[in-house]
């Protein structure tokens, strides 16, 4: 089915490089003679006090507009996306799809202690208030966050790119591990696809971002273990889990984590840990780390998957073939 509305793809500042890769992938899968997509002109005017204003430099009237932006800190990245959505709706776009490769604030998905906000729900409300008609994102911290939205959510999975990479390693005694109880479902899905055993790590926290202790449940000795997670923030949990698994007799420990937040001393921890390799995706730009060995960190691109789903959403085609989980 052909869409009568033009496709228009824009990117906010934090995800411009990712958006260019997505456009290249879309052009590669389009039918010959269909015309090439390009990154639309979105200008952000900055004022001396730090305020900013996105503006579309070309008409989007009647278009299906895709705005690509990950909402990792600082909060300006989220605000820029909200303002761009609002600008597109006020410019008479037919539909606005917020493409959020990394959905920030997702760890605040419930009241885990008294008198705290549920940040993920608040961000969902803000996206709706800004005028988004649909959200496309990847590996939410909890699948249930999709229910926070009152419009369609396309929830993509990095397993589409990680599973082929894990298979290519040809590990003889492969075992998938979850870094905590919350990641057990994700790890089980990978293990089912790879037909291998699962190990579950149980952790207790002293406070946020600080792990007190970790124990592993399952057979570890003489296994090549791949830890699966949705993100690496400070890398404290991941590195401690890798060290514990090696102490328990693992042959090797690797990790696949969708979102490389890599804040604080994450690079230093990974370099000093027992981890052999760490695979992350490009949903968040990898920040520079001068003077630190980053050779263990490998980046796998999600651009082809996002391009496929964007193209199918625009053309009203089923997207279920793009899901492996």
XYZ file of N, CA and C in Angstrom, residues 98-103 135-140 153-157 259 306:
57
model
N 7.930 9.787 17.082
C 9.148 10.032 17.856
C 9.968 8.746 17.855
N 11.111 8.783 17.183
C 12.010 7.627 17.122
C 13.064 7.833 18.211
N 12.941 7.062 19.290
C 13.776 7.250 20.480
C 14.597 5.972 20.688
N 15.763 5.862 20.030
C 16.550 4.628 20.158
C 16.831 4.252 21.614
N 17.170 5.251 22.446
C 17.326 5.017 23.882
C 16.319 5.886 24.616
N 15.373 5.239 25.302
C 14.335 5.943 26.040
C 14.835 6.193 27.462
N 5.478 6.185 19.038
C 6.855 6.136 19.525
C 7.502 4.854 19.029
N 8.743 4.973 18.604
C 9.539 3.822 18.205
C 10.792 3.822 19.081
N 11.026 2.733 19.802
C 12.151 2.705 20.719
C 12.751 1.303 20.755
N 13.757 1.108 21.608
C 14.487 -0.161 21.619
C 14.821 -0.577 23.044
N 14.585 -1.831 23.365
C 14.952 -2.437 24.645
C 14.684 -1.518 25.834
N 13.403 -1.284 26.082
C 13.006 -0.544 27.277
C 13.498 -1.272 28.524
N 3.211 1.973 20.301
C 4.645 1.924 20.594
C 5.244 0.746 19.819
N 6.254 1.018 19.024
C 7.007 -0.032 18.339
C 8.262 -0.295 19.162
N 8.266 -1.436 19.851
C 9.356 -1.762 20.766
C 10.295 -2.750 20.086
N 11.448 -2.265 19.634
C 12.420 -3.094 18.931
C 13.379 -3.750 19.922
N 14.016 -4.831 19.481
C 14.921 -5.577 20.350
C 16.302 -5.707 19.711
N 22.265 -0.412 25.418
C 22.531 1.025 25.532
C 23.809 1.283 26.328
N 16.161 -0.175 12.643
C 15.299 1.004 12.710
C 14.846 1.432 11.320
